[in-house]
PDB file of C-alpha atoms and ligand atoms in Angstrom:
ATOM      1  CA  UNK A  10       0.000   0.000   0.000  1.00  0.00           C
ATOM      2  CA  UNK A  11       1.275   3.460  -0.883  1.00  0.00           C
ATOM      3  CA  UNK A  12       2.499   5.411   2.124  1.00  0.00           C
ATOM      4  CA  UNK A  13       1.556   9.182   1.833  1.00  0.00           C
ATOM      5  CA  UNK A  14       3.635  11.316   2.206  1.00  0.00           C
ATOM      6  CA  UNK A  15       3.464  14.517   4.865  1.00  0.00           C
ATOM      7  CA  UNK A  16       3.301  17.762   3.306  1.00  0.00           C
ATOM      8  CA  UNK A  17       3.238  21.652   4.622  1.00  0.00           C
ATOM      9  CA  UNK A  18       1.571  23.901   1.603  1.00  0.00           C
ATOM     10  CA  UNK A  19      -0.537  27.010   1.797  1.00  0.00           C
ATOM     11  CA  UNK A  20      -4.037  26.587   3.270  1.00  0.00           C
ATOM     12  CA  UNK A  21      -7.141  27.040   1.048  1.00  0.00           C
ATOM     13  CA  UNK A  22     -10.642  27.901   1.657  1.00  0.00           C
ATOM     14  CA  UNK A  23     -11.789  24.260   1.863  1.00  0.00           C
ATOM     15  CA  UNK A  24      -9.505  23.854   5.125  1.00  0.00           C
ATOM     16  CA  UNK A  25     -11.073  26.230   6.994  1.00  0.00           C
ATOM     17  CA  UNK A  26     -13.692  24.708   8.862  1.00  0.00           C
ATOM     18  CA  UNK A  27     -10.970  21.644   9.776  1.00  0.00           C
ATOM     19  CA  UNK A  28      -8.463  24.038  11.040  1.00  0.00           C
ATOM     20  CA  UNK A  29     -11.362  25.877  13.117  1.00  0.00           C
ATOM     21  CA  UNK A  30     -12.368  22.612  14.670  1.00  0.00           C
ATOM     22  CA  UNK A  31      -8.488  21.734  15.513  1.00  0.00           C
ATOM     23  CA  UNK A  32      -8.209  25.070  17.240  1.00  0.00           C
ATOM     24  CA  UNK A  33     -11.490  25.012  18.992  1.00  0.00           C
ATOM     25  CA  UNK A  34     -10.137  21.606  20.533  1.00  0.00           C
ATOM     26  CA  UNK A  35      -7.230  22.677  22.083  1.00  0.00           C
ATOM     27  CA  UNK A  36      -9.284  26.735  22.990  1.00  0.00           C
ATOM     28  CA  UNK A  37     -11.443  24.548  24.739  1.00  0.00           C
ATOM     29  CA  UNK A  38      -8.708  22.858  27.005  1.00  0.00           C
ATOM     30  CA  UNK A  39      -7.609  26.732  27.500  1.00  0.00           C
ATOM     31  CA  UNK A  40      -4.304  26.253  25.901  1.00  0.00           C
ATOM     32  CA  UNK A  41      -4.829  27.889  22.638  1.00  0.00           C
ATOM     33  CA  UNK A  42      -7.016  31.034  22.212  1.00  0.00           C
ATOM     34  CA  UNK A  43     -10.253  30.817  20.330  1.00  0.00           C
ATOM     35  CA  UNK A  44     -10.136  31.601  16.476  1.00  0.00           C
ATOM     36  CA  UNK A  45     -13.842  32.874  14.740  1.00  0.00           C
ATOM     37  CA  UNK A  46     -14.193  30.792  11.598  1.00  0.00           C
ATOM     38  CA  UNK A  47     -15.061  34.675  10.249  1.00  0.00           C
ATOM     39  CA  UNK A  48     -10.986  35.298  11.366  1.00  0.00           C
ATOM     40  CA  UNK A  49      -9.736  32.264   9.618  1.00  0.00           C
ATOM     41  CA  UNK A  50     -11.943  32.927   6.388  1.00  0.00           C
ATOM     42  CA  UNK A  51     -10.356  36.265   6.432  1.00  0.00           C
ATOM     43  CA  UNK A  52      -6.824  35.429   7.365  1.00  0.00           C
ATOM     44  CA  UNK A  53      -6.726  32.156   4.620  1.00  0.00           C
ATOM     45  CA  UNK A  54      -3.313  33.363   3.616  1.00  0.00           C
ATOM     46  CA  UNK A  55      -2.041  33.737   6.771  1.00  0.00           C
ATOM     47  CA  UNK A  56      -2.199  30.112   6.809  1.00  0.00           C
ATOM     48  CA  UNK A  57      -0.295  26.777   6.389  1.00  0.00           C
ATOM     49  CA  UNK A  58      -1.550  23.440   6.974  1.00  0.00           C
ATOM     50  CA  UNK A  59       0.116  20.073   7.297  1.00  0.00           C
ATOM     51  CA  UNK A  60      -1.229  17.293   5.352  1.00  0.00           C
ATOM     52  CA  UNK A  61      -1.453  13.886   4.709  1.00  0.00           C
ATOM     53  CA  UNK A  62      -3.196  11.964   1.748  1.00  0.00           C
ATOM     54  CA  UNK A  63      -6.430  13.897   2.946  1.00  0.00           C
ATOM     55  CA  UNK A  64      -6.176  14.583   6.485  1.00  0.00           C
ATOM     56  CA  UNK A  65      -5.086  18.039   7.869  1.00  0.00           C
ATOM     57  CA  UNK A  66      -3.052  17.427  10.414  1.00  0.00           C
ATOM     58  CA  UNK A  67      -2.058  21.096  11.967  1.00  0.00           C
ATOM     59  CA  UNK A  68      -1.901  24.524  11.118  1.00  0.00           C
ATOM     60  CA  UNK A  69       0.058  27.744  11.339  1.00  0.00           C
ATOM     61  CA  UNK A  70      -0.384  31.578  10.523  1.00  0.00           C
ATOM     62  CA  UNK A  71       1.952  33.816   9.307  1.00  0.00           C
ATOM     63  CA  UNK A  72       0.507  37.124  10.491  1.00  0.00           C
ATOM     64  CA  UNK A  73       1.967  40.579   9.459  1.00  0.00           C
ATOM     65  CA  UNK A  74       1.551  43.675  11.831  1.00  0.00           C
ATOM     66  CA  UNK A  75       3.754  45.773  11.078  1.00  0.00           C
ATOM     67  CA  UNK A  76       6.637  47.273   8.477  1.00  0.00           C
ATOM     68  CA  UNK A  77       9.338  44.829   9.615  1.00  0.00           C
ATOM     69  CA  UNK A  78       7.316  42.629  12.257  1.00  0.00           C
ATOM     70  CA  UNK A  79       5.256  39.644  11.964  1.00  0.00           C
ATOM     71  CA  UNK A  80       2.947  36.598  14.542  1.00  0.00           C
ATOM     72  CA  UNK A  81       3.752  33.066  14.250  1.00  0.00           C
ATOM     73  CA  UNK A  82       0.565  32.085  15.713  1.00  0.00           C
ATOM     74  CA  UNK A  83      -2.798  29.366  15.623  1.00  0.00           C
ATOM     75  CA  UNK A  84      -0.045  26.331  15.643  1.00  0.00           C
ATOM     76  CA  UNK A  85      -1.849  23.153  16.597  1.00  0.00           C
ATOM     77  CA  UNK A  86      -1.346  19.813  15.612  1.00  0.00           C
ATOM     78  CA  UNK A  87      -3.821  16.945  15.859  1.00  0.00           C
ATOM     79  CA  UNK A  88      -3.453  15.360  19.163  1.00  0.00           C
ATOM     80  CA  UNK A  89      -3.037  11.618  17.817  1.00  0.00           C
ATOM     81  CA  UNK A  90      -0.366  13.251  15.864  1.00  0.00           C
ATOM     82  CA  UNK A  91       1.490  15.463  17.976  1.00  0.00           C
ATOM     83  CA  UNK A  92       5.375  15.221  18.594  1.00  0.00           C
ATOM     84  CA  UNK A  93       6.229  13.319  14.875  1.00  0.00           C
ATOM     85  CA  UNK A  94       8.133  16.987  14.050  1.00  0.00           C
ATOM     86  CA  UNK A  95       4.617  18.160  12.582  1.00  0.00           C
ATOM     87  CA  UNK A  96       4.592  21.341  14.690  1.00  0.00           C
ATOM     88  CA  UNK A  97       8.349  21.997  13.709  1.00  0.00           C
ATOM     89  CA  UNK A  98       7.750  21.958  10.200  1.00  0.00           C
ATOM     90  CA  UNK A  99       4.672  24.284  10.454  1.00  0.00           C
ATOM     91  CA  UNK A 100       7.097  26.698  12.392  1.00  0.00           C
ATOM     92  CA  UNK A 101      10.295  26.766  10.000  1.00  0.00           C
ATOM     93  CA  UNK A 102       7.716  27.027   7.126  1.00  0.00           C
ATOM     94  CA  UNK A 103       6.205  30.297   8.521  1.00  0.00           C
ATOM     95  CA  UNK A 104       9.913  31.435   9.655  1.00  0.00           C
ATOM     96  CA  UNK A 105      11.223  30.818   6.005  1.00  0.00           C
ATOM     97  CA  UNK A 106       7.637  32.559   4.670  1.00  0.00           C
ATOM     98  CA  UNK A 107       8.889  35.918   6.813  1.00  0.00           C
ATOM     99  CA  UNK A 108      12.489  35.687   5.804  1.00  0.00           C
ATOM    100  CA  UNK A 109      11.287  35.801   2.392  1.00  0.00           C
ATOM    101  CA  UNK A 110       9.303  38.626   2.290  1.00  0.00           C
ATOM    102  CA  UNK A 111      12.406  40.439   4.673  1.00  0.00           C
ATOM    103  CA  UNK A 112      10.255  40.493   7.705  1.00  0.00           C
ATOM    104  CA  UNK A 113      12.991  41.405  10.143  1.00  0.00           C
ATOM    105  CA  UNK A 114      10.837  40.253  13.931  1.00  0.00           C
ATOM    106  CA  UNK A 115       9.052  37.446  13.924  1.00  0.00           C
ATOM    107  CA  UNK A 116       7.188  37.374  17.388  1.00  0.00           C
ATOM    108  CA  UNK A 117       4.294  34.801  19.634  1.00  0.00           C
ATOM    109  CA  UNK A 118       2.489  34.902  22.496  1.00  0.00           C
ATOM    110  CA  UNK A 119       2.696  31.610  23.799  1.00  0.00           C
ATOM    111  CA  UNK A 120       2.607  28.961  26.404  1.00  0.00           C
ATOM    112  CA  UNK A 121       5.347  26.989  25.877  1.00  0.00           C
ATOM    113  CA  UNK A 122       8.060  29.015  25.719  1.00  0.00           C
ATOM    114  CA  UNK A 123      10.118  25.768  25.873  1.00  0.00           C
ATOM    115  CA  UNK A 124       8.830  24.696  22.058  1.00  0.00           C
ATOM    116  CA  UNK A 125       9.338  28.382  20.944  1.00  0.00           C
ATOM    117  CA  UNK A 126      12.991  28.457  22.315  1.00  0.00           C
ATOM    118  CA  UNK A 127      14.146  25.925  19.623  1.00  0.00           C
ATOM    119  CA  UNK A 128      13.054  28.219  16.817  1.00  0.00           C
ATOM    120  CA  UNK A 129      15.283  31.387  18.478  1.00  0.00           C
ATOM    121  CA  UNK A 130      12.405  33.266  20.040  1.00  0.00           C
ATOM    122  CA  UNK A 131      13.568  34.436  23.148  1.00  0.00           C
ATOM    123  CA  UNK A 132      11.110  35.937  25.768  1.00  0.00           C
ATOM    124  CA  UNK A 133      10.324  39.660  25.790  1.00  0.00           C
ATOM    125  CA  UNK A 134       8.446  42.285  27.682  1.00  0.00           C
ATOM    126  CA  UNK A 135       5.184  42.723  25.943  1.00  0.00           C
ATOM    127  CA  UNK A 136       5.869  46.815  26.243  1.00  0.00           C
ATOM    128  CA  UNK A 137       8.557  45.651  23.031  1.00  0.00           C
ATOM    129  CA  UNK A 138       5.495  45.063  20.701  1.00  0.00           C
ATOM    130  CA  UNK A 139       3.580  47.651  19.330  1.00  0.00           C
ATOM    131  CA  UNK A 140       0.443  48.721  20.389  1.00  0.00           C
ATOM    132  CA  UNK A 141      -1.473  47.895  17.067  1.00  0.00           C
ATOM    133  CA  UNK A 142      -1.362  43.634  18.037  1.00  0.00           C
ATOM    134  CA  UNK A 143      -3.459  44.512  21.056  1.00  0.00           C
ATOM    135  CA  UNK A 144      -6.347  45.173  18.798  1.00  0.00           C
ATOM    136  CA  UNK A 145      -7.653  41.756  18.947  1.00  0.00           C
ATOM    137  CA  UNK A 146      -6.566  41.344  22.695  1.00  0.00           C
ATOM    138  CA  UNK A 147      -9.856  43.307  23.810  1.00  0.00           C
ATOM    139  CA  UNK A 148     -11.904  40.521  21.934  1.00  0.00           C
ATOM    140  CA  UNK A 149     -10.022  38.284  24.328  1.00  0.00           C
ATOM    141  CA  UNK A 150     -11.608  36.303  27.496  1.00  0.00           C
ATOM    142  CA  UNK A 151      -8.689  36.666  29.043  1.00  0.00           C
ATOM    143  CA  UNK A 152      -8.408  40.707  28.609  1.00  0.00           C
ATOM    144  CA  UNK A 153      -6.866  42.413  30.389  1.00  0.00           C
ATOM    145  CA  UNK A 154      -5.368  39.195  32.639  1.00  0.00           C
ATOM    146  CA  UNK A 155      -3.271  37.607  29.470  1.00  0.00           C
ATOM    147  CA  UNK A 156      -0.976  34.979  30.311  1.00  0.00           C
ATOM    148  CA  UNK A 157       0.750  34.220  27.242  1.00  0.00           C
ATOM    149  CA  UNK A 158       4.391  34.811  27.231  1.00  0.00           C
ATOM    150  CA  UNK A 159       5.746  37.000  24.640  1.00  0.00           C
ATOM    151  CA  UNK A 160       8.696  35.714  22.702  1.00  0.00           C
ATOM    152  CA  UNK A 161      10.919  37.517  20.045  1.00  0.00           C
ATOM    153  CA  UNK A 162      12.883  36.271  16.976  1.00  0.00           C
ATOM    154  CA  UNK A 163      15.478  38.160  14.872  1.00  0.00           C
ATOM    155  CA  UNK A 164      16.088  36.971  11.607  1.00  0.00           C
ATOM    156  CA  UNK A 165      18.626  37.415   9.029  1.00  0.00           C
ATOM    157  CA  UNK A 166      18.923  40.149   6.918  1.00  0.00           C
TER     158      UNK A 166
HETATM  159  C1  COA B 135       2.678  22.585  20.555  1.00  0.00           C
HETATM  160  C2  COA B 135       2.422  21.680  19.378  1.00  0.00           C
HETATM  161  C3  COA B 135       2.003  22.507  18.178  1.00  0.00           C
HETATM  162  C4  COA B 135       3.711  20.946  19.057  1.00  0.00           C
HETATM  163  O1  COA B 135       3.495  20.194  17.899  1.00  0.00           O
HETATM  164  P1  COA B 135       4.290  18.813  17.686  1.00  0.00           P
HETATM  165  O2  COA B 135       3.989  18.374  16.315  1.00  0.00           O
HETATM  166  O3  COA B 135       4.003  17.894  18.787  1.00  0.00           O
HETATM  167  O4  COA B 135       5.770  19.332  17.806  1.00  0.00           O
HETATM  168  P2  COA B 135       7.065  18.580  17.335  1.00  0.00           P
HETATM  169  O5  COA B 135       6.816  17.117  17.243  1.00  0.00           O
HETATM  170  O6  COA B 135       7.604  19.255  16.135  1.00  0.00           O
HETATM  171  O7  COA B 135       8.016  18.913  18.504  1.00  0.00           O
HETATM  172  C5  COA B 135       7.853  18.258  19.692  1.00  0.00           C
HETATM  173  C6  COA B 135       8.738  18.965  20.659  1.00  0.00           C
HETATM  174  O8  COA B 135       8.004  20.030  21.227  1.00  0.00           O
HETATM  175  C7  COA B 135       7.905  19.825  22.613  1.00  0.00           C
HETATM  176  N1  COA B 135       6.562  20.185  23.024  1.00  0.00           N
HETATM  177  C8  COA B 135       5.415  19.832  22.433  1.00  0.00           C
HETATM  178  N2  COA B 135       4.376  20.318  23.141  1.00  0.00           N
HETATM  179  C9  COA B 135       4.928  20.985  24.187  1.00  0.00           C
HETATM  180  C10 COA B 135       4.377  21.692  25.273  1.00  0.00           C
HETATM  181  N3  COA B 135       3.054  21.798  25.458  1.00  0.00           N
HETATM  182  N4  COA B 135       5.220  22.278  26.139  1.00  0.00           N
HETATM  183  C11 COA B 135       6.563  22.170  25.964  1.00  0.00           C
HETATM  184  N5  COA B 135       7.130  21.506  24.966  1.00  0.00           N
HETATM  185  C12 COA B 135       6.311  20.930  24.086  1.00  0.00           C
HETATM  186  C13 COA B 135       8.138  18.353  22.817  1.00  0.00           C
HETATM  187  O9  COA B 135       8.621  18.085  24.092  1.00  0.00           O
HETATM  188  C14 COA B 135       9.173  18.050  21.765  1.00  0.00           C
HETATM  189  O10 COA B 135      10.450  18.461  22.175  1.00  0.00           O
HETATM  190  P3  COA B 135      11.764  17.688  21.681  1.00  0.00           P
HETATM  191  O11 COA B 135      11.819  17.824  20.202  1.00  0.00           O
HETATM  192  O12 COA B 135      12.868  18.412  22.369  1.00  0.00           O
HETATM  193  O13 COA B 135      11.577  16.286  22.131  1.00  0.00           O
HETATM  194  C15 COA B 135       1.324  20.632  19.668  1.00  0.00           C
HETATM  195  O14 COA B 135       1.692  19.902  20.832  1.00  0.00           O
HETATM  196  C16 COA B 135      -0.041  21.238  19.889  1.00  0.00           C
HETATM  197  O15 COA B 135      -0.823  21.379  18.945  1.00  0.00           O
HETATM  198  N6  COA B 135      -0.337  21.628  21.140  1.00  0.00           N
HETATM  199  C17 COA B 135      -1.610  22.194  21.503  1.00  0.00           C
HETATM  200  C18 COA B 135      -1.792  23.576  20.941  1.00  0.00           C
HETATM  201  C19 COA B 135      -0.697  24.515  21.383  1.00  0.00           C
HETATM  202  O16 COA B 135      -0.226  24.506  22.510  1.00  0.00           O
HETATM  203  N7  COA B 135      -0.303  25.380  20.429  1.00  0.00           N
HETATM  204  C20 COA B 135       0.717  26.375  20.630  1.00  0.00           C
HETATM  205  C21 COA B 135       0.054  27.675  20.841  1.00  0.00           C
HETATM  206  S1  COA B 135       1.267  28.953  20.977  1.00  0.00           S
END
C-alpha cells in the first residue's frame, strides 16, 4: 500500500472549517485562544496546513503587523499526531515565509516558551510590541489578565 507522504503547503478555503475545529479543541482545554471561523476565512493566507493523503493534520499563521514585524501564531497539531516533528515543520515554514518577504521580527504569544525556544524566540516584555497587536486582545476572554508569554525572533537580513 502506498504510504503518503506529509506535506506543509498554503491553506485554502476548503480547510477552513478543519483548522477551526483543531483550534477550537485545544481553545477549549484553555491552551490555545479561540479563532472565529469569520478570522480564519479572512486570514486564509495567513495560513499553512500540514497534510497527509487527505487529512489536515495542523496549522500555522503567518501574520503581518507591522513594516518589519510579523505573529507566528494558531499552531496546533492533531493530538493523535502530535510530537512526529509536525509542529516543527509548520514553524520553520512560517519562519522561512517571513524571511522571504524580509520580515525582520518574527514574534508569539505563547505557552510553551520551551517549544518556541528551539526556533530562536527568546522571551520579551510585551511593552517591546507595538500597540497595534493589542487590537484583537480586547476581543479576548482573558483581557486584560493575558498569560501568554511573549517571545521575540530576529532573523537574518
Ligand atoms: C505545541 C504543538 C504545536 C507541538 O506540535 P508537535 O507536532 O508535537 O511538535 P514537534 O513534534 O515538532 O516537537 C515536539 C517537541 O516540542 C515539545 N513540546 C510539544 N508540546 C509541548 C508543550 N506543550 N510544552 C513544551 N514543549 C512541548 C516536545 O517536548 C518536543 O520536544 P523535543 O523535540 O525536544 O523532544 C502541539 O503539541 C499542539 O498542537 N499543542 C496544543 C496547541 C498549542 O499549545 N499550540 C501552541 C500555541 S502557541
Amino acid at each position: 500500500m502506498k504510504k503518503e507522504k506529509l506535506i506543509i503547503r498554503k491553506a485554502k478555503i476548503s480547510d477552513a472549517a478543519t483548522m477551526h475545529k483543531l483550534i477550537q479543541h485545544y481553545a477549549k482545554e484553555d491552551i490555545m485562544l479561540p479563532r472565529p471561523l469569520m478570522g480564519i476565512y479572512e486570514n486564509i493566507r495567513d495560513y499553512f496546513v500540514a497534510e497527509k493523503g487527505k487529512s489536515l493534520l495542523g496549522c500555522c499563521a503567518l501574520h503581518i503587523c507591522w513594516k518589519d514585524l510579523a505573529e507566528v501564531k494558531s499552531l496546533a497539531v492533531k493530538p493523535k499526531h502530535t510530537k512526529q516533528g509536525i509542529g516543527t515543520l509548520l514553524v520553520k515554514q512560517t519562519l522561512e515565509e517571513a524571511a522571504n518577504i524580509s520580515i525582520k521580527k518574527v514574534f508569539c504569544l505563547t505557552y510553551i516558551p520551551k517549544f518556541f525556544r528551539k526556533f530562536g524566540f527568546r522571551k520579551i516584555e510585551k511593552r517591546y510590541l507595538p500597540h497595534k497587536i493589542w487590537n484583537e486582545c480586547v476581543n479576548c476572554h482573558k483581557f486584560p489578565n493575558c498569560d501568554e508569554i511573549p517571545m521575540l525572533k530576529c532573523l537574518r537580513r
